[in-house]
Amino acid sequence: FSSEIYNLLISEINEFINNKIEILYQQRQISDHSVYLTAVDREWNDFYNYLTTVRNIFLYLDRTYAVQTPGVLSLWDHSISTYQNALDRYPDILMKLVVGILANIDSIRRGFTINVDLINRLIIMLISLNIYKDVFERTFLESSRQFYLLEGQQLVNKPDSSIDSFISYTDRRVDEANYLADKVIHSQTKQSLIQIIEQNLFAPNITNLLDKDLSNLLTNTSTNYLPILSKLYILTDRVNLLDATRSCWGNYLKSICVSLVVNGVSSSSANSSVKSVIEELIVLYEKMDEVLKQSFQSNESFKQTLKNTIESSINHTSIQLSVPMVDSKTDSKIDSKTDSKIVKQITTTSSSKIAELMARHVDKKLRGEKGMTENDIDCHLDKVMHLFKLLDGKDVFEAFYKKLLAKRLLLSKSASYELEKNMLLKLKSECGSGFTSKLEGMFQDIDLSRDIMNSYSNFLSTSQTNQSTNQ
């Protein structure tokens, strides 16, 4: 008796489902996506309510007969399977359904308002029928891939495209993907959709945009570039483009450093009032070190790029120098006809000249500078030492430093004896006692000279006192 009732129910359910599917098939010519999607939602809702009512009424039969009899499906499982098979017979229904859902999602992406609840109910329908992944998700992800690939190309080809705007736009698309996964489609699609955004909107375009706009970003004083570069680092890390980012950053650093060195060397001889190349390099190093720590998470490869780029720039940049020539006829450096110096241009590497300029820069600071306290000067000298560590021409630095130190000591031009000693300790810590032994000897000579002079002054004072007493 149970089997007869079950079979009668199955026949009724099958007929109900076929009627519903037939209605949807007849409405497939409807051109308005919203109207057709509403029709599908209505027919599914009727089926779902019908099935729920039948199952509730015949729950006892379902549990005692269908579930416990081998080869017999529960009322729910049979109905879902029948609905699936009916849709398979009319593929146009599912095709039109998917196209309609994709059109609504495209409207969301373009900023239009849609009936989110309707789309979400249809997604739940596909999930209930166990066809969400095969029928919808694959098509949705592929259409998303094409959409973001084209959109990325259009964005970077705009004349006003920038790293800042591109990253912000990518962030908005990721936020939108989170919204779609939470409110419209299935949450299990979220990570795949975000990955598609990163791989197709962001990854193919960011390297070209870095080449085009990184310099503008880092030199624009009105832009807070640190959070932008931090987002850039995170995104490029997710799409395995950190090496490309580091390479672009390194190229930018090299162009700036080489320009500073070449222009700085030229300015040092042409105009003493021009800001020192050493100061410029210190400012650049501090700025990029801040980027490294706050935006690039102190990544070791980025840290090495910063060090190598500055080291190469201050040591191996080709520069032109004007050097005096001796006139072989007159054995003079002055042209007797024009009363001007005889010079020639030579091309050399920057190491020796930077070493000289660094020594002169330190000399200037140790003589004292208006507006700087002793502590300020000492802190600045610590920054100079960051560059000194990268300098190849330390022997040239030593020669100039020794000469300039002698002048400061003999002419009493040092701002502070303590600062002089601190600088000596910094050099000793970096290069060892052999590097500073002669410099330390100069201090010992000055101390000895001072002691002798003090002794002599005391002797004269004592002698004058004794003479006065005797008289």
Tab-separated table of C-alpha atoms in Angstrom:
chain	number	residue	atom	x	y	z
A	1	PHE	CA	0.000	0.000	0.000
A	2	SER	CA	2.885	2.402	0.835
A	3	SER	CA	4.477	1.807	-2.549
A	4	GLU	CA	1.205	2.559	-4.345
A	5	ILE	CA	0.755	5.856	-2.516
A	6	TYR	CA	4.412	6.726	-3.122
A	7	ASN	CA	4.126	5.990	-6.854
A	8	LEU	CA	0.928	8.057	-7.120
A	9	LEU	CA	2.696	10.954	-5.379
A	10	ILE	CA	5.673	10.657	-7.689
A	11	SER	CA	3.379	10.783	-10.725
A	12	GLU	CA	1.674	13.909	-9.392
A	13	ILE	CA	4.995	15.565	-8.614
A	14	ASN	CA	6.408	14.713	-12.044
A	15	GLU	CA	3.363	16.157	-13.765
A	16	PHE	CA	3.556	19.324	-11.672
A	17	ILE	CA	7.231	19.786	-12.481
A	18	ASN	CA	6.766	19.198	-16.206
A	19	ASN	CA	3.986	21.779	-16.308
A	20	LYS	CA	6.190	24.351	-14.598
A	21	ILE	CA	9.105	23.702	-16.924
A	22	GLU	CA	6.814	23.874	-19.943
A	23	ILE	CA	5.602	27.304	-18.823
A	24	LEU	CA	9.200	28.550	-18.563
A	25	TYR	CA	10.057	27.133	-21.959
A	26	GLN	CA	7.139	28.928	-23.563
A	27	GLN	CA	8.304	32.207	-22.007
A	28	ARG	CA	11.878	31.897	-23.293
A	29	GLN	CA	11.239	34.497	-26.002
A	30	ILE	CA	10.764	37.252	-23.412
A	31	SER	CA	13.476	39.841	-24.183
A	32	ASP	CA	13.405	41.661	-20.849
A	33	HIS	CA	15.788	39.884	-18.480
A	34	SER	CA	14.035	41.109	-15.357
A	35	VAL	CA	10.633	39.872	-16.552
A	36	TYR	CA	11.988	36.431	-17.415
A	37	LEU	CA	13.958	36.106	-14.188
A	38	THR	CA	10.850	37.044	-12.241
A	39	ALA	CA	8.935	34.316	-14.079
A	40	VAL	CA	11.597	31.707	-13.247
A	41	ASP	CA	11.580	32.820	-9.620
A	42	ARG	CA	7.783	32.594	-9.484
A	43	GLU	CA	7.644	29.082	-10.969
A	44	TRP	CA	10.450	27.862	-8.704
A	45	ASN	CA	8.765	29.357	-5.667
A	46	ASP	CA	5.492	27.605	-6.601
A	47	PHE	CA	7.356	24.318	-6.976
A	48	TYR	CA	9.244	24.772	-3.711
A	49	ASN	CA	6.057	25.573	-1.750
A	50	TYR	CA	4.240	22.676	-3.422
A	51	LEU	CA	7.046	20.254	-2.609
A	52	THR	CA	7.291	21.488	0.985
A	53	THR	CA	3.541	21.007	1.477
A	54	VAL	CA	3.549	17.505	-0.037
A	55	ARG	CA	6.563	16.486	2.019
A	56	ASN	CA	5.023	17.769	5.236
A	57	ILE	CA	1.750	15.928	4.587
A	58	PHE	CA	3.451	12.678	3.654
A	59	LEU	CA	6.373	12.969	6.053
A	60	TYR	CA	5.529	9.662	7.744
A	61	LEU	CA	5.424	7.871	4.380
A	62	ASP	CA	8.685	9.499	3.384
A	63	ARG	CA	10.456	8.360	6.556
A	64	THR	CA	9.010	4.859	6.896
A	65	TYR	CA	8.944	3.806	3.282
A	66	ALA	CA	11.100	5.938	0.972
A	67	VAL	CA	14.072	6.405	3.265
A	68	GLN	CA	14.114	2.799	4.477
A	69	THR	CA	13.546	1.101	1.123
A	70	PRO	CA	16.666	0.411	-0.969
A	71	GLY	CA	16.548	2.004	-4.407
A	72	VAL	CA	13.760	4.418	-3.480
A	73	LEU	CA	14.520	8.133	-3.258
A	74	SER	CA	12.984	10.438	-0.707
A	75	LEU	CA	10.265	12.745	-2.010
A	76	TRP	CA	12.657	15.675	-1.828
A	77	ASP	CA	15.543	13.974	-3.602
A	78	HIS	CA	13.297	12.582	-6.318
A	79	SER	CA	11.669	15.961	-6.942
A	80	ILE	CA	14.973	17.787	-7.166
A	81	SER	CA	16.334	15.140	-9.531
A	82	THR	CA	13.224	15.345	-11.699
A	83	TYR	CA	13.466	19.138	-11.845
A	84	GLN	CA	17.107	18.851	-12.904
A	85	ASN	CA	16.264	16.360	-15.647
A	86	ALA	CA	13.398	18.513	-16.898
A	87	LEU	CA	15.728	21.509	-17.195
A	88	ASP	CA	18.249	19.352	-19.029
A	89	ARG	CA	15.627	18.667	-21.666
A	90	TYR	CA	15.201	22.409	-22.192
A	91	PRO	CA	18.724	23.887	-22.093
A	92	ASP	CA	17.435	27.241	-23.378
A	93	ILE	CA	15.811	27.857	-19.987
A	94	LEU	CA	19.069	27.604	-18.047
A	95	MET	CA	20.981	29.511	-20.709
A	96	LYS	CA	18.536	32.400	-20.583
A	97	LEU	CA	18.519	32.271	-16.785
A	98	VAL	CA	22.311	32.506	-16.563
A	99	VAL	CA	22.458	35.282	-19.167
A	100	GLY	CA	19.858	37.229	-17.190
A	101	ILE	CA	21.744	36.851	-13.909
A	102	LEU	CA	25.017	37.882	-15.561
A	103	ALA	CA	23.319	40.935	-17.062
A	104	ASN	CA	22.163	42.003	-13.609
A	105	ILE	CA	25.629	41.505	-12.128
A	106	ASP	CA	27.056	43.554	-14.986
A	107	SER	CA	24.584	46.309	-14.047
A	108	ILE	CA	25.913	46.239	-10.478
A	109	ARG	CA	29.467	46.622	-11.795
A	110	ARG	CA	28.414	49.621	-13.843
A	111	GLY	CA	26.790	51.295	-10.856
A	112	PHE	CA	23.116	50.558	-11.482
A	113	THR	CA	20.585	49.330	-8.925
A	114	ILE	CA	19.048	45.887	-9.386
A	115	ASN	CA	16.690	43.591	-7.503
A	116	VAL	CA	19.342	41.904	-5.382
A	117	ASP	CA	16.845	39.694	-3.543
A	118	LEU	CA	15.524	38.285	-6.828
A	119	ILE	CA	19.018	37.369	-8.069
A	120	ASN	CA	19.930	35.866	-4.723
A	121	ARG	CA	16.794	33.665	-4.725
A	122	LEU	CA	17.669	32.391	-8.194
A	123	ILE	CA	21.207	31.606	-7.045
A	124	ILE	CA	19.743	29.652	-4.115
A	125	MET	CA	17.585	27.787	-6.633
A	126	LEU	CA	20.680	26.741	-8.607
A	127	ILE	CA	22.393	25.671	-5.392
A	128	SER	CA	19.334	23.645	-4.335
A	129	LEU	CA	19.370	21.904	-7.716
A	130	ASN	CA	23.098	21.140	-7.290
A	131	ILE	CA	23.913	22.858	-10.596
A	132	TYR	CA	25.379	26.121	-9.292
A	133	LYS	CA	29.026	25.312	-10.106
A	134	ASP	CA	28.483	23.607	-13.462
A	135	VAL	CA	25.750	25.836	-14.840
A	136	PHE	CA	26.492	29.253	-13.327
A	137	GLU	CA	29.824	29.628	-11.531
A	138	ARG	CA	32.087	28.581	-14.409
A	139	THR	CA	30.319	30.882	-16.841
A	140	PHE	CA	30.240	33.703	-14.307
A	141	LEU	CA	33.969	33.466	-13.547
A	142	GLU	CA	34.904	33.333	-17.231
A	143	SER	CA	32.742	36.361	-18.058
A	144	SER	CA	34.297	38.149	-15.051
A	145	ARG	CA	37.782	37.339	-16.304
A	146	GLN	CA	37.036	38.864	-19.710
A	147	PHE	CA	35.330	41.888	-18.137
A	148	TYR	CA	38.240	42.734	-15.815
A	149	LEU	CA	40.881	42.047	-18.461
A	150	LEU	CA	39.291	44.564	-20.818
A	151	GLU	CA	38.598	47.039	-18.030
A	152	GLY	CA	42.217	46.964	-16.867
A	153	GLN	CA	43.485	47.761	-20.369
A	154	GLN	CA	41.053	50.660	-20.674
A	155	LEU	CA	42.061	52.076	-17.287
A	156	VAL	CA	45.815	52.153	-17.863
A	157	ASN	CA	45.409	53.609	-21.353
A	158	LYS	CA	43.719	56.720	-19.975
A	159	PRO	CA	45.978	59.802	-20.120
A	160	ASP	CA	45.414	60.549	-16.432
A	161	SER	CA	45.938	56.997	-15.179
A	162	SER	CA	48.040	56.734	-12.038
A	163	ILE	CA	49.191	54.130	-9.543
A	164	ASP	CA	47.065	55.713	-6.824
A	165	SER	CA	43.836	55.713	-8.845
A	166	PHE	CA	44.488	52.225	-10.248
A	167	ILE	CA	45.080	50.669	-6.827
A	168	SER	CA	42.035	52.473	-5.415
A	169	TYR	CA	39.965	51.166	-8.312
A	170	THR	CA	41.230	47.628	-7.741
A	171	ASP	CA	40.292	47.942	-4.071
A	172	ARG	CA	36.780	49.034	-5.041
A	173	ARG	CA	36.398	46.039	-7.319
A	174	VAL	CA	37.558	43.718	-4.534
A	175	ASP	CA	35.050	45.322	-2.153
A	176	GLU	CA	32.406	44.831	-4.799
A	177	ALA	CA	33.364	41.153	-5.093
A	178	ASN	CA	32.921	40.768	-1.341
A	179	TYR	CA	29.491	42.376	-1.617
A	180	LEU	CA	28.475	40.086	-4.487
A	181	ALA	CA	29.584	37.001	-2.574
A	182	ASP	CA	27.775	38.099	0.598
A	183	LYS	CA	24.528	39.416	-0.902
A	184	VAL	CA	24.083	38.085	-4.441
A	185	ILE	CA	25.984	34.945	-5.390
A	186	HIS	CA	27.327	32.057	-3.290
A	187	SER	CA	30.021	32.855	-0.718
A	188	GLN	CA	32.130	29.947	-1.981
A	189	THR	CA	32.780	31.948	-5.173
A	190	LYS	CA	34.373	34.869	-3.293
A	191	GLN	CA	38.023	33.818	-3.361
A	192	SER	CA	37.908	32.748	-6.995
A	193	LEU	CA	36.348	36.069	-7.992
A	194	ILE	CA	38.892	38.128	-6.016
A	195	GLN	CA	41.699	36.115	-7.561
A	196	ILE	CA	40.313	36.834	-11.040
A	197	ILE	CA	40.266	40.569	-10.251
A	198	GLU	CA	43.867	40.475	-9.083
A	199	GLN	CA	45.093	38.307	-11.959
A	200	ASN	CA	43.236	40.043	-14.801
A	201	LEU	CA	42.519	43.626	-13.745
A	202	PHE	CA	45.630	44.296	-11.669
A	203	ALA	CA	48.495	41.959	-12.601
A	204	PRO	CA	48.737	42.543	-16.403
A	205	ASN	CA	48.845	46.329	-16.035
A	206	ILE	CA	50.634	47.297	-12.834
A	207	THR	CA	54.202	46.887	-14.154
A	208	ASN	CA	53.633	49.295	-17.064
A	209	LEU	CA	51.913	51.711	-14.701
A	210	LEU	CA	54.872	51.559	-12.300
A	211	ASP	CA	57.263	52.416	-15.126
A	212	LYS	CA	54.998	55.282	-16.112
A	213	ASP	CA	53.969	56.787	-12.777
A	214	LEU	CA	56.202	55.667	-9.884
A	215	SER	CA	58.397	58.740	-10.188
A	216	ASN	CA	55.357	61.054	-10.112
A	217	LEU	CA	53.982	59.281	-7.054
A	218	LEU	CA	57.206	59.548	-5.060
A	219	THR	CA	57.944	63.151	-6.003
A	220	ASN	CA	54.418	64.527	-5.541
A	221	THR	CA	54.590	66.295	-2.192
A	222	SER	CA	50.799	66.532	-1.936
A	223	THR	CA	50.345	62.746	-2.015
A	224	ASN	CA	50.785	60.457	0.977
A	225	TYR	CA	52.540	57.723	-0.957
A	226	LEU	CA	53.279	55.372	1.974
A	227	PRO	CA	49.786	53.785	2.265
A	228	ILE	CA	49.549	53.601	-1.531
A	229	LEU	CA	52.867	51.745	-1.772
A	230	SER	CA	51.816	49.523	1.121
A	231	LYS	CA	48.708	48.433	-0.815
A	232	LEU	CA	50.872	48.026	-3.910
A	233	TYR	CA	53.222	45.720	-2.014
A	234	ILE	CA	50.358	43.569	-0.691
A	235	LEU	CA	48.678	43.268	-4.092
A	236	THR	CA	51.851	42.502	-6.034
A	237	ASP	CA	52.792	39.927	-3.410
A	238	ARG	CA	49.435	38.183	-3.944
A	239	VAL	CA	49.992	37.954	-7.701
A	240	ASN	CA	53.703	37.036	-7.484
A	241	LEU	CA	54.920	40.351	-8.901
A	242	LEU	CA	57.113	41.513	-6.025
A	243	ASP	CA	60.228	41.113	-8.158
A	244	ALA	CA	58.722	43.344	-10.848
A	245	THR	CA	57.810	45.955	-8.229
A	246	ARG	CA	61.294	45.815	-6.724
A	247	SER	CA	62.842	46.157	-10.191
A	248	CYS	CA	60.758	49.258	-11.007
A	249	TRP	CA	61.588	50.763	-7.631
A	250	GLY	CA	65.275	50.021	-8.189
A	251	ASN	CA	65.192	51.674	-11.628
A	252	TYR	CA	63.586	54.770	-10.131
A	253	LEU	CA	66.200	54.861	-7.361
A	254	LYS	CA	69.046	54.520	-9.835
A	255	SER	CA	67.809	57.334	-12.064
A	256	ILE	CA	67.390	59.669	-9.080
A	257	CYS	CA	70.731	58.743	-7.484
A	258	VAL	CA	72.721	59.086	-10.707
A	259	SER	CA	71.074	62.451	-11.386
A	260	LEU	CA	71.904	63.645	-7.870
A	261	VAL	CA	75.523	62.544	-8.182
A	262	VAL	CA	76.107	64.049	-11.635
A	263	ASN	CA	74.344	67.331	-10.860
A	264	GLY	CA	75.796	67.466	-7.363
A	265	VAL	CA	79.368	67.092	-8.543
A	266	SER	CA	78.818	69.807	-11.155
A	267	SER	CA	77.152	72.155	-8.661
A	268	SER	CA	79.863	71.630	-6.064
A	269	SER	CA	82.415	73.299	-8.294
A	270	ALA	CA	80.076	75.852	-9.874
A	271	ASN	CA	78.184	77.195	-6.858
A	272	SER	CA	79.078	76.623	-3.237
A	273	SER	CA	75.640	77.779	-2.100
A	274	VAL	CA	73.894	74.901	-3.849
A	275	LYS	CA	72.603	72.221	-1.491
A	276	SER	CA	75.267	69.571	-0.986
A	277	VAL	CA	74.949	66.342	-2.951
A	278	ILE	CA	75.662	64.548	0.325
A	279	GLU	CA	72.634	66.222	1.927
A	280	GLU	CA	70.524	65.316	-1.100
A	281	LEU	CA	71.624	61.687	-0.906
A	282	ILE	CA	70.896	61.571	2.826
A	283	VAL	CA	67.379	62.929	2.256
A	284	LEU	CA	66.798	60.366	-0.497
A	285	TYR	CA	68.154	57.517	1.625
A	286	GLU	CA	65.929	58.469	4.580
A	287	LYS	CA	62.880	58.770	2.350
A	288	MET	CA	63.435	55.396	0.697
A	289	ASP	CA	64.284	53.752	4.021
A	290	GLU	CA	60.918	54.960	5.316
A	291	VAL	CA	59.232	53.460	2.247
A	292	LEU	CA	61.115	50.218	2.851
A	293	LYS	CA	60.018	49.946	6.483
A	294	GLN	CA	56.470	51.285	6.323
A	295	SER	CA	55.349	50.158	2.869
A	296	PHE	CA	57.553	47.244	1.843
A	297	GLN	CA	57.535	45.485	5.243
A	298	SER	CA	61.361	45.646	5.485
A	299	ASN	CA	61.573	43.011	2.770
A	300	GLU	CA	65.178	41.805	2.518
A	301	SER	CA	65.326	41.866	-1.281
A	302	PHE	CA	64.012	45.458	-1.333
A	303	LYS	CA	66.517	46.387	1.388
A	304	GLN	CA	69.337	44.942	-0.707
A	305	THR	CA	68.102	46.850	-3.767
A	306	LEU	CA	68.220	50.126	-1.837
A	307	LYS	CA	71.755	49.435	-0.596
A	308	ASN	CA	73.095	48.234	-3.952
A	309	THR	CA	71.570	51.105	-5.917
A	310	ILE	CA	72.965	53.860	-3.703
A	311	GLU	CA	76.311	52.079	-3.430
A	312	SER	CA	76.591	51.730	-7.199
A	313	SER	CA	75.506	55.325	-7.813
A	314	ILE	CA	77.983	56.984	-5.460
A	315	ASN	CA	80.874	54.791	-6.562
A	316	HIS	CA	80.435	53.946	-10.235
A	317	THR	CA	78.570	56.841	-11.875
A	318	SER	CA	80.499	58.314	-14.807
A	319	ILE	CA	81.179	62.007	-14.249
A	320	GLN	CA	83.111	64.728	-16.028
A	321	LEU	CA	85.629	66.800	-14.108
A	322	SER	CA	87.566	69.905	-15.081
A	323	VAL	CA	91.231	69.574	-14.079
A	324	PRO	CA	93.985	72.217	-14.491
A	325	MET	CA	96.658	71.682	-17.143
A	326	VAL	CA	100.179	73.065	-17.127
A	327	ASP	CA	101.195	74.966	-20.240
A	328	SER	CA	104.321	73.152	-21.444
A	329	LYS	CA	105.779	76.378	-22.878
A	330	THR	CA	105.330	78.565	-19.862
A	331	ASP	CA	105.192	75.862	-17.177
A	332	SER	CA	102.107	77.653	-15.889
A	333	LYS	CA	98.465	76.797	-15.221
A	334	ILE	CA	97.466	80.248	-16.566
A	335	ASP	CA	97.070	81.048	-20.254
A	336	SER	CA	99.138	84.208	-20.724
A	337	LYS	CA	97.010	85.377	-23.648
A	338	THR	CA	93.579	85.010	-22.053
A	339	ASP	CA	94.677	85.252	-18.413
A	340	SER	CA	92.468	82.239	-17.640
A	341	LYS	CA	93.086	78.799	-16.216
A	342	ILE	CA	94.029	76.063	-18.633
A	343	VAL	CA	91.736	73.121	-17.944
A	344	LYS	CA	90.700	69.897	-19.590
A	345	GLN	CA	87.640	67.654	-19.171
A	346	ILE	CA	88.189	64.117	-17.972
A	347	THR	CA	85.681	61.321	-17.467
A	348	THR	CA	85.992	59.246	-14.343
A	349	THR	CA	83.895	57.383	-11.794
A	350	SER	CA	82.257	59.198	-8.936
A	351	SER	CA	83.809	57.415	-5.949
A	352	SER	CA	86.760	59.767	-5.373
A	353	LYS	CA	84.774	62.947	-5.921
A	354	ILE	CA	81.976	61.809	-3.606
A	355	ALA	CA	84.598	60.909	-1.007
A	356	GLU	CA	86.021	64.443	-1.252
A	357	LEU	CA	82.575	66.057	-1.061
A	358	MET	CA	81.672	63.873	1.903
A	359	ALA	CA	84.803	64.940	3.761
A	360	ARG	CA	84.052	68.604	3.003
A	361	HIS	CA	80.444	68.135	4.082
A	362	VAL	CA	81.552	66.680	7.418
A	363	ASP	CA	84.053	69.541	7.768
A	364	LYS	CA	81.270	72.064	7.255
A	365	LYS	CA	79.119	70.439	9.926
A	366	LEU	CA	81.956	70.125	12.444
A	367	ARG	CA	82.725	73.819	12.059
A	368	GLY	CA	79.214	74.468	13.289
A	369	GLU	CA	76.099	75.442	11.405
A	370	LYS	CA	73.537	78.072	12.239
A	371	GLY	CA	70.346	76.629	13.653
A	372	MET	CA	71.887	73.256	14.551
A	373	THR	CA	72.678	72.159	18.088
A	374	GLU	CA	75.529	69.786	18.885
A	375	ASN	CA	73.004	66.964	19.169
A	376	ASP	CA	71.549	67.860	15.753
A	377	ILE	CA	74.999	67.806	14.189
A	378	ASP	CA	75.857	64.473	15.821
A	379	CYS	CA	72.611	62.925	14.553
A	380	HIS	CA	73.330	64.267	11.071
A	381	LEU	CA	76.816	62.759	11.140
A	382	ASP	CA	75.237	59.392	11.947
A	383	LYS	CA	73.260	59.750	8.708
A	384	VAL	CA	76.448	60.621	6.825
A	385	MET	CA	77.947	57.394	8.121
A	386	HIS	CA	75.157	55.408	6.401
A	387	LEU	CA	76.547	56.688	3.092
A	388	PHE	CA	80.171	56.375	4.202
A	389	LYS	CA	79.667	52.644	4.799
A	390	LEU	CA	78.790	52.271	1.094
A	391	LEU	CA	81.722	54.382	-0.145
A	392	ASP	CA	84.561	52.664	-1.995
A	393	GLY	CA	86.925	55.649	-1.821
A	394	LYS	CA	87.448	55.613	1.932
A	395	ASP	CA	91.161	56.254	1.468
A	396	VAL	CA	90.362	59.431	-0.492
A	397	PHE	CA	87.949	60.465	2.245
A	398	GLU	CA	90.684	59.908	4.823
A	399	ALA	CA	93.148	62.093	2.944
A	400	PHE	CA	90.759	65.024	2.637
A	401	TYR	CA	89.381	64.539	6.142
A	402	LYS	CA	92.908	64.585	7.608
A	403	LYS	CA	93.759	67.802	5.798
A	404	LEU	CA	90.525	69.508	6.833
A	405	LEU	CA	90.801	68.254	10.402
A	406	ALA	CA	94.285	69.751	10.666
A	407	LYS	CA	92.921	73.156	9.636
A	408	ARG	CA	90.095	72.944	12.149
A	409	LEU	CA	92.447	72.004	14.964
A	410	LEU	CA	95.225	74.477	14.170
A	411	LEU	CA	92.850	77.382	13.561
A	412	SER	CA	90.466	76.407	16.383
A	413	LYS	CA	87.537	76.279	13.946
A	414	SER	CA	85.819	73.240	15.455
A	415	ALA	CA	82.346	73.854	16.854
A	416	SER	CA	82.980	71.282	19.560
A	417	TYR	CA	85.932	69.178	20.628
A	418	GLU	CA	83.418	66.555	21.780
A	419	LEU	CA	81.844	66.384	18.298
A	420	GLU	CA	85.287	65.878	16.778
A	421	LYS	CA	85.975	62.982	19.137
A	422	ASN	CA	82.528	61.453	18.444
A	423	MET	CA	83.134	61.581	14.697
A	424	LEU	CA	86.481	59.914	15.209
A	425	LEU	CA	84.775	57.125	17.162
A	426	LYS	CA	82.253	56.631	14.352
A	427	LEU	CA	85.046	56.257	11.812
A	428	LYS	CA	86.982	53.938	14.094
A	429	SER	CA	83.917	51.758	14.639
A	430	GLU	CA	83.392	51.448	10.886
A	431	CYS	CA	86.967	51.158	9.600
A	432	GLY	CA	89.058	50.061	12.558
A	433	SER	CA	91.867	51.679	14.535
A	434	GLY	CA	94.297	51.546	11.600
A	435	PHE	CA	92.108	54.004	9.692
A	436	THR	CA	92.004	56.535	12.514
A	437	SER	CA	95.435	56.148	14.112
A	438	LYS	CA	96.944	59.171	12.320
A	439	LEU	CA	93.824	61.230	13.039
A	440	GLU	CA	94.024	60.304	16.711
A	441	GLY	CA	97.706	61.266	16.631
A	442	MET	CA	96.707	64.761	15.520
A	443	PHE	CA	94.484	65.130	18.558
A	444	GLN	CA	97.303	63.897	20.789
A	445	ASP	CA	99.642	66.478	19.215
A	446	ILE	CA	97.116	69.237	19.841
A	447	ASP	CA	96.617	68.092	23.426
A	448	LEU	CA	100.386	67.976	23.936
A	449	SER	CA	100.796	71.413	22.387
A	450	ARG	CA	98.073	72.790	24.622
A	451	ASP	CA	99.746	71.294	27.704
A	452	ILE	CA	103.126	72.774	26.706
A	453	MET	CA	101.553	76.165	26.094
A	454	ASN	CA	99.759	76.034	29.426
A	455	SER	CA	102.997	75.066	31.188
A	456	TYR	CA	104.835	77.870	29.454
A	457	SER	CA	102.112	80.369	30.375
A	458	ASN	CA	102.285	79.223	33.977
A	459	PHE	CA	106.077	79.515	33.919
A	460	LEU	CA	105.897	83.081	32.585
A	461	SER	CA	103.295	84.027	35.130
A	462	THR	CA	105.429	82.597	37.970
A	463	SER	CA	108.570	84.332	36.703
A	464	GLN	CA	106.829	87.701	36.487
A	465	THR	CA	105.499	87.255	40.016
A	466	ASN	CA	108.966	86.443	41.379
A	467	GLN	CA	110.515	89.454	39.640
A	468	SER	CA	107.913	91.749	41.131
A	469	THR	CA	108.595	90.347	44.570
A	470	ASN	CA	112.354	90.807	44.274
A	471	GLN	CA	111.949	94.437	43.242
